Short mmCIF file of C-alpha atoms in Angstrom, two decimals:
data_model
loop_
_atom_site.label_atom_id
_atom_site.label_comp_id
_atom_site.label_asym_id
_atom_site.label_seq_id
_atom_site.Cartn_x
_atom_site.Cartn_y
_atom_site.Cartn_z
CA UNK A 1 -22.12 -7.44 8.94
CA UNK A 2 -21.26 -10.09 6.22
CA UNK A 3 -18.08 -8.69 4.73
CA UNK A 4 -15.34 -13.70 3.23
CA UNK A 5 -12.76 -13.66 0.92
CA UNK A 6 -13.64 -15.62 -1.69
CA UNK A 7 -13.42 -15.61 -5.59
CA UNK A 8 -15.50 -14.20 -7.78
CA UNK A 9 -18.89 -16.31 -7.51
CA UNK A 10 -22.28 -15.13 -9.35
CA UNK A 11 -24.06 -17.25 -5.96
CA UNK A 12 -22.35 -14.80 -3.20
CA UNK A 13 -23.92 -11.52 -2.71
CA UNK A 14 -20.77 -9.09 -3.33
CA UNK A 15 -19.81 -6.36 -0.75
CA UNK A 16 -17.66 -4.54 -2.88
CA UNK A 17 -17.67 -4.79 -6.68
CA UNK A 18 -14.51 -3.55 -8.44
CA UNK A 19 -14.59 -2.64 -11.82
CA UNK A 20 -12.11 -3.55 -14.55
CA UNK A 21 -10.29 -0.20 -15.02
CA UNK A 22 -7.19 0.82 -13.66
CA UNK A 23 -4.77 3.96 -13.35
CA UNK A 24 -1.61 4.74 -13.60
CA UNK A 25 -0.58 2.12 -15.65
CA UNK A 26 -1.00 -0.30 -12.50
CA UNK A 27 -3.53 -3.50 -12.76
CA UNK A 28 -6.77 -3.58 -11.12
CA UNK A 29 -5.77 -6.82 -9.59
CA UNK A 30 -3.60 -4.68 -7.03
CA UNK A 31 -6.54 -2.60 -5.77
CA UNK A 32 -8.80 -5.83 -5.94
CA UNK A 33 -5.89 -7.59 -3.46
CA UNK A 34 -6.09 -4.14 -1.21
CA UNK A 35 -9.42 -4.24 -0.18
CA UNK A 36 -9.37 -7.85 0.25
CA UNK A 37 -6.57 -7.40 3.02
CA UNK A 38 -8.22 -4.73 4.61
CA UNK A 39 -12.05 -6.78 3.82
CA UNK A 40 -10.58 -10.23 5.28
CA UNK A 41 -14.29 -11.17 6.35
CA UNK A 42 -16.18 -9.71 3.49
CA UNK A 43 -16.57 -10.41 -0.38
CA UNK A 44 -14.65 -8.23 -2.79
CA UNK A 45 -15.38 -9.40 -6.50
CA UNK A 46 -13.47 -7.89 -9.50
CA UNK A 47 -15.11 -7.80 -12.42
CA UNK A 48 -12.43 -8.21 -14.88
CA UNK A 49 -14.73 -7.98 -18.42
CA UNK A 50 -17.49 -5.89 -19.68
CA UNK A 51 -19.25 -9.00 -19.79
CA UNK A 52 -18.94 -9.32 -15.97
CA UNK A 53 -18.96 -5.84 -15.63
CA UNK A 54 -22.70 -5.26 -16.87
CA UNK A 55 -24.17 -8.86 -15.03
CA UNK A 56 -22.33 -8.28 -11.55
CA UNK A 57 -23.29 -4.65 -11.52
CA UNK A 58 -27.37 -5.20 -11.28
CA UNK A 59 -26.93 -6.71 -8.16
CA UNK A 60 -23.89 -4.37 -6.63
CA UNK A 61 -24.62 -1.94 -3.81
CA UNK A 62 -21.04 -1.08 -3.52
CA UNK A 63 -19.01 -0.46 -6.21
CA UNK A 64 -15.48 1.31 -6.46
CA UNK A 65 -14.04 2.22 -10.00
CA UNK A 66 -12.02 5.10 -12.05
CA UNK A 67 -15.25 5.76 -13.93
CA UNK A 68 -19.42 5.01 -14.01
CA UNK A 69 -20.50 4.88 -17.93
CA UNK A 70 -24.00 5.00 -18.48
CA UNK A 71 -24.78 1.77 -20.10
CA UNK A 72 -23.48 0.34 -16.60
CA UNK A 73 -25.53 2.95 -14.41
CA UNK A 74 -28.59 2.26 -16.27
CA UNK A 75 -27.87 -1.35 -15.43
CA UNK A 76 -26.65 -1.13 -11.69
CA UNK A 77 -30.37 -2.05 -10.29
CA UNK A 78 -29.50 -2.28 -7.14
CA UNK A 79 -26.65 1.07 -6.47
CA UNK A 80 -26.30 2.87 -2.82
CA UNK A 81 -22.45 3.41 -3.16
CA UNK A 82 -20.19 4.42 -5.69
CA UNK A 83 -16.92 4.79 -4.56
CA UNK A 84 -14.66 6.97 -7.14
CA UNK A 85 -11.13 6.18 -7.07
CA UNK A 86 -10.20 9.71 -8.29
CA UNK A 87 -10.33 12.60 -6.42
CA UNK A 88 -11.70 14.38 -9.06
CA UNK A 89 -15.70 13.16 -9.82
CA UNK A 90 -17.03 16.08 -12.95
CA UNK A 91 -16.57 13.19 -15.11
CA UNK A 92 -19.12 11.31 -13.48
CA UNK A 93 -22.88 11.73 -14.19
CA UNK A 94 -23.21 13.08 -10.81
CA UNK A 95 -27.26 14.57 -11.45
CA UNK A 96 -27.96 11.11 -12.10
CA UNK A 97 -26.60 9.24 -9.40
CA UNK A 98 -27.95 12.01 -7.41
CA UNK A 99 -31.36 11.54 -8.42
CA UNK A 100 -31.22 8.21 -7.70
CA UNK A 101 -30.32 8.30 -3.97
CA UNK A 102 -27.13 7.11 -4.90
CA UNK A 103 -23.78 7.92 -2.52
CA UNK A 104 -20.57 9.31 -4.28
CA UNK A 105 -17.06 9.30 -2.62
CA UNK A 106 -13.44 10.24 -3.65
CA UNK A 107 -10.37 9.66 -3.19
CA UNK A 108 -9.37 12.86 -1.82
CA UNK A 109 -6.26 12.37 0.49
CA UNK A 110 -4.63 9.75 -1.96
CA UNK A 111 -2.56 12.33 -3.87
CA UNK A 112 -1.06 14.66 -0.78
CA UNK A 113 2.10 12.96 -0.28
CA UNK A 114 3.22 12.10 -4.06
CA UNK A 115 2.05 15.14 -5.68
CA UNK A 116 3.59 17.70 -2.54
CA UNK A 117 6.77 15.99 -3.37
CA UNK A 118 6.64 16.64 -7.34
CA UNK A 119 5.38 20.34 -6.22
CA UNK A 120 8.53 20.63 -4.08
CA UNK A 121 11.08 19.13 -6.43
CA UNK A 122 9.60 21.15 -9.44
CA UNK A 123 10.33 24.58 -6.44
CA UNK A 124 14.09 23.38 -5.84
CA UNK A 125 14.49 22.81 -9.50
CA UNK A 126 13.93 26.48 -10.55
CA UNK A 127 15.17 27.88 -7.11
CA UNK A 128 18.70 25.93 -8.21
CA UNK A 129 18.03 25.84 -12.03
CA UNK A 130 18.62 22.40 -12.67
CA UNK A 131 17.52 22.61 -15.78
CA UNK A 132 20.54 25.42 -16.98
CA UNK A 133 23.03 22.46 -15.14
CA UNK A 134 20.94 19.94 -16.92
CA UNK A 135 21.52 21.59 -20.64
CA UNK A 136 24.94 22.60 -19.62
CA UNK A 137 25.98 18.89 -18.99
CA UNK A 138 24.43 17.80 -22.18
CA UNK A 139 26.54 20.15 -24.06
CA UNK A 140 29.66 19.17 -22.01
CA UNK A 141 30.09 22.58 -20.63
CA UNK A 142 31.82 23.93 -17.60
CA UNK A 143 30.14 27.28 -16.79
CA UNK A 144 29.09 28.60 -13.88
CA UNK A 145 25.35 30.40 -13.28
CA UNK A 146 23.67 31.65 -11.25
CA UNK A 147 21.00 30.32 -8.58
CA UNK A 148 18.45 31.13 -6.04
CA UNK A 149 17.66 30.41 -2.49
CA UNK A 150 14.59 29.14 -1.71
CA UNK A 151 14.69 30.71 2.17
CA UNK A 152 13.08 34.10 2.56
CA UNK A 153 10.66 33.13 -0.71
CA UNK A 154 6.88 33.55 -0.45
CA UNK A 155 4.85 30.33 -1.99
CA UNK A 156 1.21 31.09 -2.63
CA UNK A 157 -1.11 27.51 -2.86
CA UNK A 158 -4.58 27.96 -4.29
CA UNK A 159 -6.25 25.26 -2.91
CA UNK A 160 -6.01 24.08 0.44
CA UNK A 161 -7.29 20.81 0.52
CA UNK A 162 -4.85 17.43 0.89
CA UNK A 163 -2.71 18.07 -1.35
CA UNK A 164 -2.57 22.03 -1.04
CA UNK A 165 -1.92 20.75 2.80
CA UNK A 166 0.83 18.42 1.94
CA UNK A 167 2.85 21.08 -0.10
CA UNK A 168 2.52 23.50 2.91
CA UNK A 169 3.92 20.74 5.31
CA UNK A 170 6.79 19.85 3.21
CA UNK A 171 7.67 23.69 2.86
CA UNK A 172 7.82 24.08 6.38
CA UNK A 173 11.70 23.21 6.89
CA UNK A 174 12.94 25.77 3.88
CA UNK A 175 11.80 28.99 5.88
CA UNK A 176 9.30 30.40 3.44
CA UNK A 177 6.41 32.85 3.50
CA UNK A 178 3.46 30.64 3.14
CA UNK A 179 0.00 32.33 1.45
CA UNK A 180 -3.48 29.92 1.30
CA UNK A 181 -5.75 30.57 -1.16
CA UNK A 182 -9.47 29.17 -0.45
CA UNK A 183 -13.28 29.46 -0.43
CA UNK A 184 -13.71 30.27 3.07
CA UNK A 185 -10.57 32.22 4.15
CA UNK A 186 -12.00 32.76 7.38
CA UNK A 187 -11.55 28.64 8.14
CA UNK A 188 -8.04 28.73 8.29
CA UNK A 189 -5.49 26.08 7.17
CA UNK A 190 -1.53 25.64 7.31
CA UNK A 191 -0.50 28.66 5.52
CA UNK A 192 1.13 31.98 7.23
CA UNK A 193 -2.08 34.01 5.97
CA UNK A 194 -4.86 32.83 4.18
CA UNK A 195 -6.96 34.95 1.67
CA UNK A 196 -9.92 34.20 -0.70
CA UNK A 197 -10.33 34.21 -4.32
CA UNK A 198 -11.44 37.60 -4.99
CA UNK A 199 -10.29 40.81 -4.11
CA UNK A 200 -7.71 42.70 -3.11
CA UNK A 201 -6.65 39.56 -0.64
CA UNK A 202 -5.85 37.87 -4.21
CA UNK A 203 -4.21 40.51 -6.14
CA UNK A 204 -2.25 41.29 -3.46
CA UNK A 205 -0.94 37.34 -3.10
CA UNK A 206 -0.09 37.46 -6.88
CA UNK A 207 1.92 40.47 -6.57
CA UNK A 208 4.44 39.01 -3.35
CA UNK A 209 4.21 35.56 -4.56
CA UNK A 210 8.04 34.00 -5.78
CA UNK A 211 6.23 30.74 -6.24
CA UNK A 212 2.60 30.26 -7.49
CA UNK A 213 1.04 26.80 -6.84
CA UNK A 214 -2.19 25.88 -8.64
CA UNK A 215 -3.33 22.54 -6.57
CA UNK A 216 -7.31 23.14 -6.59
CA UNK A 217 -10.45 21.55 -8.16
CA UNK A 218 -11.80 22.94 -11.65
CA UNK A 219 -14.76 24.91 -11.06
CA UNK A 220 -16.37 28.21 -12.33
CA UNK A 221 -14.86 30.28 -9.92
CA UNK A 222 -11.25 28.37 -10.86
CA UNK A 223 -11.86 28.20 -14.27
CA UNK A 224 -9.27 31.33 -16.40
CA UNK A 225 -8.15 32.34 -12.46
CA UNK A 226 -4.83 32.99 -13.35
CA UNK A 227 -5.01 34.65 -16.55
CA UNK A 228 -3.75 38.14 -18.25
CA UNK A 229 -4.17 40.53 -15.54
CA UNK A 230 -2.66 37.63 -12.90
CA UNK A 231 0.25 37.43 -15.11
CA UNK A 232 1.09 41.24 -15.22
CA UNK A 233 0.02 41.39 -11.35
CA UNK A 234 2.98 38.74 -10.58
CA UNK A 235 6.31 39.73 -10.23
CA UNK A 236 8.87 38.72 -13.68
CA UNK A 237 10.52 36.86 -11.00
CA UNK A 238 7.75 34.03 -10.05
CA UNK A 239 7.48 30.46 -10.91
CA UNK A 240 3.78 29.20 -11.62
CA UNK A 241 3.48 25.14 -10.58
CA UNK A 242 0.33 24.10 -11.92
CA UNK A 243 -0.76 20.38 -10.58
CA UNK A 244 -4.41 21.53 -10.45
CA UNK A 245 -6.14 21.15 -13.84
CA UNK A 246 -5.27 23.05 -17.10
CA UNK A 247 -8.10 25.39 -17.70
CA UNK A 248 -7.24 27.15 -14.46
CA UNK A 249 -4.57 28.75 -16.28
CA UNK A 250 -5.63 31.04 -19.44
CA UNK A 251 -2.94 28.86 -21.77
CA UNK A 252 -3.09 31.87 -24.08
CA UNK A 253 -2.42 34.30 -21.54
CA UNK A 254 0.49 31.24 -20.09
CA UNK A 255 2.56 31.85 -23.42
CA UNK A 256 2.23 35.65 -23.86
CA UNK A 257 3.94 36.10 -20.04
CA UNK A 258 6.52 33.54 -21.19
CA UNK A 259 7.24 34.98 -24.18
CA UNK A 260 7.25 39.03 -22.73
CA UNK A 261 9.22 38.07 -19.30
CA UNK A 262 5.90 38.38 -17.66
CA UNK A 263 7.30 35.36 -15.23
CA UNK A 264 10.42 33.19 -14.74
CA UNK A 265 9.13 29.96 -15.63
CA UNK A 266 6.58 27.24 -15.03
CA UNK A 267 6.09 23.67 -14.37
CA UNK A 268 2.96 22.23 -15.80
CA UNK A 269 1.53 18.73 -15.07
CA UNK A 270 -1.40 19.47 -16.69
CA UNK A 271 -2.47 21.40 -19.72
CA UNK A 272 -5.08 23.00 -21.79
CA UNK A 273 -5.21 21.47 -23.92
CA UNK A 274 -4.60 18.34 -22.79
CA UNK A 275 -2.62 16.13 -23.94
CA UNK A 276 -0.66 18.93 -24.92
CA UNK A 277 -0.55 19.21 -28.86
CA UNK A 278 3.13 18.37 -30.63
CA UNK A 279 3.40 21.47 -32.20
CA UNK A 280 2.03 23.38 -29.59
CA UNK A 281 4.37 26.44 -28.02
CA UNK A 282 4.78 25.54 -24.92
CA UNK A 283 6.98 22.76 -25.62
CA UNK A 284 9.55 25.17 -26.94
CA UNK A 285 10.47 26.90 -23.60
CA UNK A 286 13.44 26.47 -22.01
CA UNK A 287 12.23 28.04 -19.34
CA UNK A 288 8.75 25.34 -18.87
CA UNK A 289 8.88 22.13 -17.06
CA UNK A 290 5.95 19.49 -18.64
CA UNK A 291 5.33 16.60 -16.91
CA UNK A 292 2.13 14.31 -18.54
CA UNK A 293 -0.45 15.24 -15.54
CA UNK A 294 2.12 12.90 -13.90
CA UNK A 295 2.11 13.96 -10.43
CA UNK A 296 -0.68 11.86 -9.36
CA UNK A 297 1.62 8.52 -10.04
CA UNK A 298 2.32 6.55 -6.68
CA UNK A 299 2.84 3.08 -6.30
CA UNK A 300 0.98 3.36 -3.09
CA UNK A 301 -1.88 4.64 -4.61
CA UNK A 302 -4.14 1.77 -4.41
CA UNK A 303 -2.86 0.96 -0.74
CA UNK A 304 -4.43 4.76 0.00
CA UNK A 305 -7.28 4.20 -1.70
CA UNK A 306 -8.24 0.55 -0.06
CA UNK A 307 -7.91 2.60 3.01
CA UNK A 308 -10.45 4.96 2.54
CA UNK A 309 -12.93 2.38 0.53
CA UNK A 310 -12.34 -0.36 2.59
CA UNK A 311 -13.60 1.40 6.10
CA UNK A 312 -16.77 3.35 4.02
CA UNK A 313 -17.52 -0.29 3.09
CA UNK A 314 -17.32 -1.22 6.68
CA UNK A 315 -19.78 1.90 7.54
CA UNK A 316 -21.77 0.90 4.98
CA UNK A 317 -22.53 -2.76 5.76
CA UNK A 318 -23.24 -1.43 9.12
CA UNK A 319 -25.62 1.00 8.21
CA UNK A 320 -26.24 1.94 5.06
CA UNK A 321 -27.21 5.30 6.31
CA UNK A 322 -24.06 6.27 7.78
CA UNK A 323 -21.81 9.02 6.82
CA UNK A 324 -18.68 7.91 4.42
CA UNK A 325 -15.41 9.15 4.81
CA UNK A 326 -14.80 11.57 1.59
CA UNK A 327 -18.30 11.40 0.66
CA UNK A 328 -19.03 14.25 -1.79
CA UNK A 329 -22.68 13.11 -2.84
CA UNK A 330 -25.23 13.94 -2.00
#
Protein backbone atom coordinates (compact mmCIF):
# COMPACT_ATOMS: atom_id res chain seq x y z
CA UNK A 1 0.00 0.00 0.00
CA UNK A 2 1.27 3.53 -1.05
CA UNK A 3 -0.93 5.80 1.03
CA UNK A 4 2.79 10.31 1.91
CA UNK A 5 1.58 13.41 2.87
CA UNK A 6 2.44 15.68 0.52
CA UNK A 7 0.88 18.74 -1.33
CA UNK A 8 -1.05 18.75 -4.05
CA UNK A 9 1.33 17.56 -7.04
CA UNK A 10 -0.11 16.71 -10.71
CA UNK A 11 3.34 14.02 -10.70
CA UNK A 12 2.00 11.89 -7.50
CA UNK A 13 -0.65 9.43 -8.15
CA UNK A 14 -3.43 10.63 -5.51
CA UNK A 15 -5.02 8.14 -3.00
CA UNK A 16 -7.74 10.20 -2.06
CA UNK A 17 -9.00 13.16 -4.10
CA UNK A 18 -11.15 15.68 -2.20
CA UNK A 19 -13.29 17.85 -3.92
CA UNK A 20 -13.79 21.58 -3.38
CA UNK A 21 -17.23 21.61 -1.66
CA UNK A 22 -17.95 21.83 1.80
CA UNK A 23 -20.95 21.67 4.40
CA UNK A 24 -22.09 23.23 7.03
CA UNK A 25 -20.61 26.33 6.48
CA UNK A 26 -17.12 24.66 7.47
CA UNK A 27 -14.03 24.75 4.79
CA UNK A 28 -12.97 21.82 2.91
CA UNK A 29 -9.51 22.43 4.14
CA UNK A 30 -10.69 20.82 7.58
CA UNK A 31 -11.80 17.52 6.03
CA UNK A 32 -8.68 17.69 3.63
CA UNK A 33 -6.41 18.03 7.14
CA UNK A 34 -8.65 14.90 8.60
CA UNK A 35 -7.81 12.40 6.32
CA UNK A 36 -4.35 13.48 6.12
CA UNK A 37 -3.97 12.69 10.00
CA UNK A 38 -5.62 9.59 9.78
CA UNK A 39 -3.65 8.95 5.88
CA UNK A 40 -0.09 9.95 7.44
CA UNK A 41 1.58 7.54 4.75
CA UNK A 42 -0.68 8.14 1.85
CA UNK A 43 -1.51 11.13 -0.60
CA UNK A 44 -4.64 13.13 0.04
CA UNK A 45 -4.96 16.00 -2.67
CA UNK A 46 -7.71 18.70 -2.44
CA UNK A 47 -8.77 20.01 -5.34
CA UNK A 48 -9.62 23.45 -4.42
CA UNK A 49 -10.98 24.82 -8.19
CA UNK A 50 -13.10 23.51 -10.90
CA UNK A 51 -10.12 23.85 -12.84
CA UNK A 52 -8.37 21.25 -10.62
CA UNK A 53 -11.41 19.65 -10.01
CA UNK A 54 -12.03 18.39 -13.74
CA UNK A 55 -7.88 17.60 -14.47
CA UNK A 56 -7.23 15.71 -11.02
CA UNK A 57 -10.43 13.79 -11.35
CA UNK A 58 -9.42 11.67 -14.73
CA UNK A 59 -6.86 10.11 -12.91
CA UNK A 60 -8.72 9.67 -9.26
CA UNK A 61 -9.76 6.21 -8.08
CA UNK A 62 -10.80 7.56 -4.81
CA UNK A 63 -12.64 10.43 -4.43
CA UNK A 64 -14.72 11.81 -1.35
CA UNK A 65 -17.09 14.90 -1.87
CA UNK A 66 -20.73 16.41 -0.88
CA UNK A 67 -21.73 15.87 -4.50
CA UNK A 68 -20.64 14.01 -8.15
CA UNK A 69 -21.95 16.45 -11.13
CA UNK A 70 -21.91 14.97 -14.35
CA UNK A 71 -19.51 17.03 -16.27
CA UNK A 72 -16.97 15.61 -13.53
CA UNK A 73 -18.29 11.87 -13.77
CA UNK A 74 -18.07 11.93 -17.41
CA UNK A 75 -14.51 13.06 -16.84
CA UNK A 76 -13.37 10.79 -13.81
CA UNK A 77 -11.60 8.12 -16.33
CA UNK A 78 -10.24 6.28 -13.98
CA UNK A 79 -13.35 5.99 -10.80
CA UNK A 80 -13.59 2.72 -8.36
CA UNK A 81 -14.62 4.81 -5.23
CA UNK A 82 -16.77 7.54 -4.51
CA UNK A 83 -17.01 8.27 -1.12
CA UNK A 84 -20.24 10.58 -0.29
CA UNK A 85 -19.86 12.70 2.62
CA UNK A 86 -23.67 12.76 3.21
CA UNK A 87 -25.56 10.16 4.46
CA UNK A 88 -28.08 10.76 2.15
CA UNK A 89 -26.84 9.68 -1.78
CA UNK A 90 -30.61 10.23 -4.16
CA UNK A 91 -28.85 13.21 -5.28
CA UNK A 92 -26.23 11.35 -6.81
CA UNK A 93 -26.51 9.74 -10.29
CA UNK A 94 -26.38 6.49 -8.63
CA UNK A 95 -27.57 4.25 -12.18
CA UNK A 96 -24.60 5.70 -13.56
CA UNK A 97 -21.96 5.11 -11.24
CA UNK A 98 -23.58 1.82 -10.98
CA UNK A 99 -23.19 0.96 -14.44
CA UNK A 100 -19.87 1.77 -14.38
CA UNK A 101 -18.59 -0.61 -11.65
CA UNK A 102 -18.20 2.23 -9.60
CA UNK A 103 -18.36 1.89 -5.43
CA UNK A 104 -20.65 4.39 -3.47
CA UNK A 105 -20.36 5.00 0.35
CA UNK A 106 -22.00 7.33 2.98
CA UNK A 107 -21.61 8.82 5.73
CA UNK A 108 -24.10 7.09 7.71
CA UNK A 109 -23.07 7.18 11.47
CA UNK A 110 -21.80 10.90 11.23
CA UNK A 111 -25.12 12.46 12.30
CA UNK A 112 -26.20 10.01 15.48
CA UNK A 113 -24.78 11.96 18.18
CA UNK A 114 -25.59 15.74 17.03
CA UNK A 115 -28.88 15.18 15.59
CA UNK A 116 -30.15 12.64 18.87
CA UNK A 117 -29.24 15.60 20.89
CA UNK A 118 -31.37 18.29 18.78
CA UNK A 119 -34.19 15.36 18.79
CA UNK A 120 -33.95 15.29 22.59
CA UNK A 121 -33.75 18.99 23.32
CA UNK A 122 -36.63 19.71 20.76
CA UNK A 123 -38.66 16.51 23.38
CA UNK A 124 -37.73 18.51 26.71
CA UNK A 125 -38.68 21.71 25.06
CA UNK A 126 -42.39 20.80 24.51
CA UNK A 127 -42.45 18.31 27.53
CA UNK A 128 -41.46 21.76 29.68
CA UNK A 129 -42.81 24.33 27.10
CA UNK A 130 -39.98 26.45 26.82
CA UNK A 131 -41.27 28.14 24.29
CA UNK A 132 -44.62 29.56 26.57
CA UNK A 133 -41.45 30.63 29.25
CA UNK A 134 -39.63 31.84 26.23
CA UNK A 135 -42.66 34.33 24.98
CA UNK A 136 -43.54 34.98 28.52
CA UNK A 137 -40.01 36.47 29.26
CA UNK A 138 -40.10 38.49 26.14
CA UNK A 139 -43.20 40.12 27.23
CA UNK A 140 -41.82 40.60 30.81
CA UNK A 141 -44.44 38.47 32.33
CA UNK A 142 -44.67 36.58 35.55
CA UNK A 143 -47.25 33.79 34.99
CA UNK A 144 -47.20 30.53 35.80
CA UNK A 145 -48.22 27.40 33.19
CA UNK A 146 -48.40 24.50 33.01
CA UNK A 147 -45.86 21.58 31.98
CA UNK A 148 -45.34 17.99 31.27
CA UNK A 149 -43.21 15.16 32.37
CA UNK A 150 -41.43 13.44 30.04
CA UNK A 151 -41.36 9.95 32.35
CA UNK A 152 -44.14 7.50 31.64
CA UNK A 153 -44.28 9.07 27.76
CA UNK A 154 -44.17 6.71 24.77
CA UNK A 155 -41.62 8.03 21.84
CA UNK A 156 -42.18 6.30 18.54
CA UNK A 157 -38.76 6.63 16.00
CA UNK A 158 -39.37 5.70 12.38
CA UNK A 159 -36.19 4.81 11.35
CA UNK A 160 -33.83 2.85 13.16
CA UNK A 161 -30.66 3.37 11.70
CA UNK A 162 -27.68 5.68 13.51
CA UNK A 163 -29.37 8.26 14.23
CA UNK A 164 -32.88 6.58 15.02
CA UNK A 165 -30.28 4.51 17.42
CA UNK A 166 -28.77 7.51 18.97
CA UNK A 167 -32.21 9.11 19.95
CA UNK A 168 -33.21 5.72 21.56
CA UNK A 169 -29.89 5.70 23.65
CA UNK A 170 -30.20 9.15 24.85
CA UNK A 171 -33.94 8.41 25.90
CA UNK A 172 -32.93 5.68 27.92
CA UNK A 173 -32.34 7.68 31.34
CA UNK A 174 -35.98 9.63 31.14
CA UNK A 175 -38.04 6.28 31.64
CA UNK A 176 -40.02 6.25 28.44
CA UNK A 177 -41.93 3.74 26.35
CA UNK A 178 -39.74 3.30 23.39
CA UNK A 179 -41.59 2.10 19.81
CA UNK A 180 -39.09 1.29 16.49
CA UNK A 181 -40.41 1.71 13.38
CA UNK A 182 -38.46 -0.26 10.43
CA UNK A 183 -38.32 -2.41 7.27
CA UNK A 184 -37.65 -5.59 8.85
CA UNK A 185 -39.34 -5.49 12.31
CA UNK A 186 -38.42 -8.90 12.87
CA UNK A 187 -34.40 -7.66 13.11
CA UNK A 188 -34.79 -5.94 16.16
CA UNK A 189 -33.07 -2.73 17.39
CA UNK A 190 -33.02 -0.57 20.73
CA UNK A 191 -36.59 0.17 21.06
CA UNK A 192 -39.13 -1.54 23.74
CA UNK A 193 -41.14 -3.07 20.64
CA UNK A 194 -40.48 -2.73 17.21
CA UNK A 195 -43.18 -2.75 14.40
CA UNK A 196 -43.11 -2.24 10.57
CA UNK A 197 -44.50 0.28 8.33
CA UNK A 198 -47.75 -1.11 7.49
CA UNK A 199 -50.46 -2.39 9.32
CA UNK A 200 -52.06 -2.52 12.26
CA UNK A 201 -48.33 -2.61 14.05
CA UNK A 202 -48.27 1.16 12.64
CA UNK A 203 -51.61 2.47 13.34
CA UNK A 204 -51.47 1.18 16.50
CA UNK A 205 -47.86 3.12 17.28
CA UNK A 206 -49.54 6.39 16.03
CA UNK A 207 -52.37 6.06 18.27
CA UNK A 208 -50.04 5.52 21.89
CA UNK A 209 -47.34 7.64 20.63
CA UNK A 210 -46.79 11.19 23.01
CA UNK A 211 -43.80 11.82 20.82
CA UNK A 212 -43.47 11.04 17.05
CA UNK A 213 -39.89 11.05 15.63
CA UNK A 214 -39.42 11.06 11.85
CA UNK A 215 -35.44 10.16 11.55
CA UNK A 216 -35.58 7.84 8.26
CA UNK A 217 -34.41 7.98 4.60
CA UNK A 218 -36.91 9.38 1.81
CA UNK A 219 -38.17 6.60 -0.12
CA UNK A 220 -41.52 5.45 -1.73
CA UNK A 221 -42.63 3.63 1.08
CA UNK A 222 -41.62 6.98 3.39
CA UNK A 223 -42.74 9.31 1.05
CA UNK A 224 -46.70 11.09 2.53
CA UNK A 225 -46.20 8.31 5.66
CA UNK A 226 -47.49 10.49 8.08
CA UNK A 227 -50.24 12.17 6.46
CA UNK A 228 -54.23 12.79 7.08
CA UNK A 229 -55.31 9.60 8.45
CA UNK A 230 -51.78 9.52 10.74
CA UNK A 231 -52.76 12.81 12.00
CA UNK A 232 -56.37 11.87 13.15
CA UNK A 233 -54.89 8.32 14.29
CA UNK A 234 -52.47 10.32 16.84
CA UNK A 235 -53.58 11.44 19.96
CA UNK A 236 -54.28 15.79 20.17
CA UNK A 237 -51.70 15.35 22.73
CA UNK A 238 -48.45 14.25 20.53
CA UNK A 239 -45.50 16.13 19.40
CA UNK A 240 -44.24 15.19 15.75
CA UNK A 241 -40.09 15.80 15.52
CA UNK A 242 -39.34 15.55 12.03
CA UNK A 243 -35.30 15.39 11.33
CA UNK A 244 -35.92 12.92 8.47
CA UNK A 245 -36.72 14.71 5.19
CA UNK A 246 -39.82 16.91 4.47
CA UNK A 247 -41.90 14.97 2.07
CA UNK A 248 -42.33 12.30 4.71
CA UNK A 249 -44.78 14.47 6.22
CA UNK A 250 -48.01 15.42 3.96
CA UNK A 251 -47.20 19.45 4.73
CA UNK A 252 -50.85 19.96 3.78
CA UNK A 253 -52.14 17.46 5.99
CA UNK A 254 -49.08 19.08 8.80
CA UNK A 255 -51.15 22.46 8.88
CA UNK A 256 -54.77 21.16 8.86
CA UNK A 257 -53.86 19.00 12.36
CA UNK A 258 -52.24 22.22 13.60
CA UNK A 259 -54.80 24.30 12.82
CA UNK A 260 -57.94 21.66 14.11
CA UNK A 261 -55.92 20.47 17.45
CA UNK A 262 -55.22 17.36 15.55
CA UNK A 263 -51.65 17.42 17.61
CA UNK A 264 -49.80 19.53 20.22
CA UNK A 265 -47.06 20.77 18.25
CA UNK A 266 -44.07 20.00 16.07
CA UNK A 267 -40.49 20.62 15.54
CA UNK A 268 -39.42 20.59 11.98
CA UNK A 269 -35.78 20.63 10.70
CA UNK A 270 -36.79 20.02 7.48
CA UNK A 271 -39.63 21.00 5.24
CA UNK A 272 -41.63 20.58 2.16
CA UNK A 273 -41.06 22.71 0.74
CA UNK A 274 -37.81 23.38 1.44
CA UNK A 275 -36.45 26.14 2.22
CA UNK A 276 -39.59 26.85 3.72
CA UNK A 277 -41.41 29.78 1.78
CA UNK A 278 -41.72 33.39 3.85
CA UNK A 279 -45.19 33.53 3.65
CA UNK A 280 -45.77 30.10 4.11
CA UNK A 281 -48.20 28.97 7.30
CA UNK A 282 -46.21 27.19 9.15
CA UNK A 283 -44.16 29.95 10.29
CA UNK A 284 -47.15 31.39 12.07
CA UNK A 285 -47.52 28.68 14.81
CA UNK A 286 -46.81 29.21 18.09
CA UNK A 287 -47.08 25.95 18.67
CA UNK A 288 -44.07 24.79 15.64
CA UNK A 289 -40.44 24.72 16.29
CA UNK A 290 -38.33 25.38 12.65
CA UNK A 291 -34.95 24.85 12.66
CA UNK A 292 -33.16 25.27 8.82
CA UNK A 293 -32.56 21.28 8.34
CA UNK A 294 -30.05 22.30 11.07
CA UNK A 295 -29.67 19.26 13.00
CA UNK A 296 -27.04 17.78 10.94
CA UNK A 297 -24.49 20.79 12.10
CA UNK A 298 -21.45 19.38 14.20
CA UNK A 299 -18.17 20.70 14.39
CA UNK A 300 -16.98 17.18 14.54
CA UNK A 301 -18.45 16.33 11.49
CA UNK A 302 -15.52 16.08 9.33
CA UNK A 303 -13.47 14.29 12.23
CA UNK A 304 -16.49 11.44 11.77
CA UNK A 305 -16.35 11.44 8.41
CA UNK A 306 -12.27 11.09 8.00
CA UNK A 307 -12.98 8.14 10.14
CA UNK A 308 -15.06 6.26 8.06
CA UNK A 309 -13.23 7.45 4.60
CA UNK A 310 -9.98 7.27 5.81
CA UNK A 311 -10.08 3.27 6.81
CA UNK A 312 -12.35 2.41 3.31
CA UNK A 313 -9.30 4.11 1.72
CA UNK A 314 -7.07 1.86 3.65
CA UNK A 315 -9.33 -1.28 2.43
CA UNK A 316 -9.21 -0.02 -0.72
CA UNK A 317 -5.49 0.39 -1.41
CA UNK A 318 -5.31 -3.04 -0.08
CA UNK A 319 -7.64 -4.54 -2.25
CA UNK A 320 -9.67 -2.84 -4.30
CA UNK A 321 -12.15 -5.60 -4.04
CA UNK A 322 -12.79 -5.41 -0.48
CA UNK A 323 -15.91 -4.55 1.26
CA UNK A 324 -16.16 -0.65 2.50
CA UNK A 325 -17.48 0.30 5.61
CA UNK A 326 -21.02 2.14 4.75
CA UNK A 327 -20.87 1.05 1.29
CA UNK A 328 -24.36 1.43 -0.24
CA UNK A 329 -23.35 0.72 -4.01
CA UNK A 330 -23.51 -1.57 -5.60
Amino acid sequence: MCLARVDSDMSTPTDVLVLRKGTHGMPIERYADALRDRLPDGTVDLARTPTAERDRIRDARFVTGMTLEDELLEAAENLEVFACAYAGTGHLPLEELEERGVAVTNASGVHGPNIGEHVLGAILRFTRRFHVGARQQRRRKWRHYQAEELQGSTVTIVGLGAIGESVADRLKPFGVETIGVRYTPEKGGPTDEVVGFEGEGFEDALARTDYLVLACPLTETTRGLIDREAFVTMDPGAVLVNVARGPVVDTDALVEALRSNWIRGASLDVTDPEPLPEDHPLWTFENVQITPHNAGHTPEYYERLADIVAENARRFADDPDADLENQVRP
